[in-house]
Amino acid sequence: MGEHRHGGSHEDAPPPRDPVTGLREPAGQGEVADHHGTAERLTTLLLLQERDRLSTRARDLQVVLAGTHSSARRRSLAHEIDDVADRLDEVADALDVVADRRDRAAEARDTRAVGRDAFARLSPHLPAERGAGAIERHHAAVARDWAASDRQEAREDRRRAASARRDAAAARRQAALLLRSDDGGGTPEERDDGTRDARVRPVAPVDPPL
């Protein structure tokens, strides 16, 4: 398999390498020394922090928009909310990219597990590798466990991406609703410059009936 040195004991051979990262999997342990996976988890954490920050920002802007009377300022706030929503969509796209990488890592681990199982079946017939089958089967099981973990994390990342997209859509929808409503209450027809909104027409007083 290229992961063992013929002519020496199996225990003296270095641990096999992760095909995705090139890093070694420690023999006899239930974990992979996988800095690639650690980096993915850190990336996910940073993306989730950004998603939470943007979602909070969108809600804060909606509150300001709801209480703003100036038409020009309201339009500016709506554009700002749209920008925040666009950034939420970008976070969602990045989470999907991380999920895709996790799925590819899982496929590579499964492929490695198949190869190790095949080697385990052959090892009794290879004088230099007798006794290695059990260790190879263990490594195959570890690889499959990590493949399952990668796929679970990929599903979680996609769920988080969908949540970010829902936040973006909700922000856009709420901003649009607020713009279609009256201009925030109070005297909405009054602009900041003191002129009346062109949509508002003065109403002639009606004399009371005699």
CSV table of C-alpha atoms in Angstrom, one decimal:
chain,number,residue,atom,x,y,z
A,1,MET,CA,0.0,0.0,0.0
A,2,GLY,CA,3.0,2.3,0.2
A,3,GLU,CA,2.2,3.2,3.8
A,4,HIS,CA,4.4,0.4,5.4
A,5,ARG,CA,8.0,-0.3,5.1
A,6,HIS,CA,8.7,-3.8,4.0
A,7,GLY,CA,11.6,-5.5,5.8
A,8,GLY,CA,10.7,-4.0,9.2
A,9,SER,CA,7.9,-4.5,11.8
A,10,HIS,CA,4.6,-2.9,11.2
A,11,GLU,CA,4.8,-1.1,14.6
A,12,ASP,CA,8.0,0.7,13.4
A,13,ALA,CA,6.3,2.1,10.3
A,14,PRO,CA,5.1,5.7,10.5
A,15,PRO,CA,1.4,6.3,10.9
A,16,PRO,CA,-0.4,6.5,7.5
A,17,ARG,CA,-1.0,9.9,6.0
A,18,ASP,CA,-4.3,11.6,5.5
A,19,PRO,CA,-4.8,11.8,1.7
A,20,VAL,CA,-6.5,15.1,1.9
A,21,THR,CA,-4.1,16.9,4.2
A,22,GLY,CA,-0.9,14.9,4.0
A,23,LEU,CA,-0.9,14.8,7.8
A,24,ARG,CA,-0.5,11.5,9.7
A,25,GLU,CA,-3.2,9.7,11.6
A,26,PRO,CA,-1.8,8.5,14.9
A,27,ALA,CA,-1.9,4.7,15.2
A,28,GLY,CA,-4.2,3.2,17.8
A,29,GLN,CA,-6.1,6.4,18.4
A,30,GLY,CA,-9.7,7.3,17.6
A,31,GLU,CA,-8.8,10.7,16.3
A,32,VAL,CA,-7.1,12.0,13.2
A,33,ALA,CA,-4.3,14.6,13.6
A,34,ASP,CA,-6.1,16.7,11.0
A,35,HIS,CA,-5.2,20.3,11.0
A,36,HIS,CA,-7.3,20.7,7.9
A,37,GLY,CA,-10.4,19.8,9.9
A,38,THR,CA,-9.3,22.2,12.6
A,39,ALA,CA,-9.0,25.0,10.0
A,40,GLU,CA,-12.4,24.2,8.7
A,41,ARG,CA,-13.9,24.4,12.2
A,42,LEU,CA,-12.2,27.7,12.8
A,43,THR,CA,-13.5,29.0,9.4
A,44,THR,CA,-17.1,27.9,10.3
A,45,LEU,CA,-16.8,29.6,13.7
A,46,LEU,CA,-15.7,32.9,12.2
A,47,LEU,CA,-18.4,32.7,9.6
A,48,LEU,CA,-21.1,32.1,12.2
A,49,GLN,CA,-19.8,35.0,14.2
A,50,GLU,CA,-20.1,37.2,11.1
A,51,ARG,CA,-23.6,35.8,10.4
A,52,ASP,CA,-24.7,36.7,13.9
A,53,ARG,CA,-23.1,40.2,13.7
A,54,LEU,CA,-24.8,40.9,10.4
A,55,SER,CA,-28.2,39.6,11.5
A,56,THR,CA,-28.0,41.8,14.6
A,57,ARG,CA,-27.0,44.8,12.4
A,58,ALA,CA,-30.0,44.1,10.1
A,59,ARG,CA,-32.4,44.1,13.0
A,60,ASP,CA,-30.9,47.3,14.4
A,61,LEU,CA,-31.3,49.0,11.1
A,62,GLN,CA,-34.9,47.9,10.8
A,63,VAL,CA,-35.6,49.5,14.2
A,64,VAL,CA,-34.0,52.7,13.1
A,65,LEU,CA,-35.9,52.6,9.8
A,66,ALA,CA,-39.2,52.1,11.5
A,67,GLY,CA,-38.6,55.3,13.6
A,68,THR,CA,-37.3,57.5,10.9
A,69,HIS,CA,-39.5,60.1,9.2
A,70,SER,CA,-37.2,61.4,6.5
A,71,SER,CA,-37.9,59.8,3.2
A,72,ALA,CA,-34.4,60.3,2.0
A,73,ARG,CA,-33.0,58.8,5.2
A,74,ARG,CA,-35.4,55.9,5.0
A,75,ARG,CA,-34.3,55.1,1.5
A,76,SER,CA,-30.7,55.2,2.7
A,77,LEU,CA,-31.4,52.8,5.5
A,78,ALA,CA,-33.2,50.5,3.2
A,79,HIS,CA,-30.2,50.4,0.9
A,80,GLU,CA,-27.9,49.7,3.9
A,81,ILE,CA,-30.2,46.8,5.0
A,82,ASP,CA,-29.9,45.4,1.4
A,83,ASP,CA,-26.1,45.6,1.7
A,84,VAL,CA,-26.2,43.7,5.0
A,85,ALA,CA,-28.4,41.1,3.4
A,86,ASP,CA,-26.0,40.8,0.5
A,87,ARG,CA,-23.2,40.1,3.0
A,88,LEU,CA,-25.3,37.5,4.7
A,89,ASP,CA,-25.7,35.8,1.4
A,90,GLU,CA,-22.0,35.8,1.0
A,91,VAL,CA,-21.6,34.2,4.4
A,92,ALA,CA,-24.0,31.5,3.3
A,93,ASP,CA,-22.0,30.9,0.1
A,94,ALA,CA,-18.8,30.6,2.1
A,95,LEU,CA,-20.5,28.1,4.5
A,96,ASP,CA,-21.6,26.0,1.5
A,97,VAL,CA,-18.0,26.0,0.2
A,98,VAL,CA,-16.8,24.7,3.6
A,99,ALA,CA,-19.5,22.0,3.5
A,100,ASP,CA,-18.3,21.0,0.0
A,101,ARG,CA,-14.7,20.6,1.3
A,102,ARG,CA,-15.9,18.5,4.2
A,103,ASP,CA,-17.8,16.2,1.8
A,104,ARG,CA,-14.7,15.8,-0.4
A,105,ALA,CA,-12.7,15.0,2.7
A,106,ALA,CA,-15.2,12.4,3.7
A,107,GLU,CA,-15.0,10.8,0.2
A,108,ALA,CA,-11.3,10.6,0.5
A,109,ARG,CA,-11.4,9.0,3.9
A,110,ASP,CA,-13.9,6.4,2.7
A,111,THR,CA,-11.6,5.6,-0.3
A,112,ARG,CA,-8.7,5.3,2.1
A,113,ALA,CA,-10.7,2.9,4.3
A,114,VAL,CA,-11.5,0.7,1.4
A,115,GLY,CA,-7.8,0.5,0.5
A,116,ARG,CA,-6.9,-0.3,4.1
A,117,ASP,CA,-9.5,-3.1,4.3
A,118,ALA,CA,-8.1,-4.5,1.1
A,119,PHE,CA,-4.6,-4.5,2.5
A,120,ALA,CA,-5.8,-6.1,5.7
A,121,ARG,CA,-7.2,-9.0,3.6
A,122,LEU,CA,-3.9,-9.4,1.8
A,123,SER,CA,-1.6,-9.0,4.8
A,124,PRO,CA,-1.8,-12.7,5.9
A,125,HIS,CA,-0.2,-13.6,2.5
A,126,LEU,CA,2.6,-11.1,2.8
A,127,PRO,CA,5.4,-12.4,5.0
A,128,ALA,CA,6.7,-9.0,5.9
A,129,GLU,CA,3.2,-7.7,6.8
A,130,ARG,CA,1.8,-10.6,8.9
A,131,GLY,CA,-0.1,-9.3,11.9
A,132,ALA,CA,-0.7,-6.0,10.2
A,133,GLY,CA,-4.3,-6.8,9.2
A,134,ALA,CA,-5.9,-5.9,12.6
A,135,ILE,CA,-4.1,-2.6,12.7
A,136,GLU,CA,-5.1,-1.8,9.1
A,137,ARG,CA,-8.7,-2.7,9.9
A,138,HIS,CA,-8.6,-0.4,12.9
A,139,HIS,CA,-7.3,2.5,10.7
A,140,ALA,CA,-10.1,1.8,8.2
A,141,ALA,CA,-12.7,2.0,11.0
A,142,VAL,CA,-11.2,5.3,12.2
A,143,ALA,CA,-11.2,6.7,8.7
A,144,ARG,CA,-14.9,5.8,8.3
A,145,ASP,CA,-15.7,7.3,11.6
A,146,TRP,CA,-14.1,10.6,10.5
A,147,ALA,CA,-15.8,10.4,7.2
A,148,ALA,CA,-19.2,10.2,9.0
A,149,SER,CA,-18.2,13.1,11.2
A,150,ASP,CA,-17.1,15.2,8.1
A,151,ARG,CA,-20.5,14.5,6.5
A,152,GLN,CA,-22.4,15.5,9.7
A,153,GLU,CA,-20.4,18.8,9.8
A,154,ALA,CA,-21.2,19.4,6.2
A,155,ARG,CA,-24.9,19.0,6.8
A,156,GLU,CA,-24.6,21.4,9.7
A,157,ASP,CA,-22.7,23.9,7.6
A,158,ARG,CA,-25.4,23.7,4.9
A,159,ARG,CA,-28.1,24.2,7.6
A,160,ARG,CA,-26.3,27.3,8.9
A,161,ALA,CA,-26.0,28.6,5.3
A,162,ALA,CA,-29.7,28.2,4.8
A,163,SER,CA,-30.3,30.1,8.1
A,164,ALA,CA,-28.1,33.0,6.9
A,165,ARG,CA,-30.0,33.1,3.7
A,166,ARG,CA,-33.3,33.2,5.6
A,167,ASP,CA,-32.0,36.1,7.7
A,168,ALA,CA,-31.0,37.9,4.5
A,169,ALA,CA,-34.4,37.4,2.9
A,170,ALA,CA,-36.2,38.5,6.1
A,171,ALA,CA,-34.2,41.6,6.3
A,172,ARG,CA,-35.0,42.6,2.7
A,173,ARG,CA,-38.6,41.8,3.2
A,174,GLN,CA,-39.0,43.8,6.3
A,175,ALA,CA,-37.2,46.8,4.8
A,176,ALA,CA,-39.5,46.7,1.8
A,177,LEU,CA,-42.6,46.5,4.1
A,178,LEU,CA,-41.4,49.5,6.1
A,179,LEU,CA,-40.8,51.5,3.0
A,180,ARG,CA,-44.3,50.7,1.8
A,181,SER,CA,-45.8,51.7,5.1
A,182,ASP,CA,-46.4,55.3,6.2
A,183,ASP,CA,-43.2,57.2,6.8
A,184,GLY,CA,-42.8,56.1,10.4
A,185,GLY,CA,-45.7,57.7,12.2
A,186,GLY,CA,-46.0,61.2,13.7
A,187,THR,CA,-46.3,63.6,10.9
A,188,PRO,CA,-45.0,61.4,8.0
A,189,GLU,CA,-45.8,63.9,5.3
A,190,GLU,CA,-43.3,66.4,6.8
A,191,ARG,CA,-39.8,66.0,5.3
A,192,ASP,CA,-36.6,67.1,7.1
A,193,ASP,CA,-36.6,70.4,5.1
A,194,GLY,CA,-40.1,71.2,6.4
A,195,THR,CA,-41.8,70.8,3.0
A,196,ARG,CA,-44.8,68.6,2.6
A,197,ASP,CA,-44.6,65.2,0.9
A,198,ALA,CA,-45.9,65.6,-2.7
A,199,ARG,CA,-48.1,62.6,-2.1
A,200,VAL,CA,-50.1,64.5,0.6
A,201,ARG,CA,-52.7,66.9,-0.7
A,202,PRO,CA,-54.2,69.6,1.6
A,203,VAL,CA,-57.8,69.0,2.3
A,204,ALA,CA,-60.2,72.0,2.3
A,205,PRO,CA,-62.1,72.5,5.5
A,206,VAL,CA,-65.7,71.4,5.5
A,207,ASP,CA,-68.3,73.8,6.9
A,208,PRO,CA,-70.5,72.2,9.5
A,209,PRO,CA,-74.1,71.6,8.4
A,210,LEU,CA,-76.5,74.4,9.3
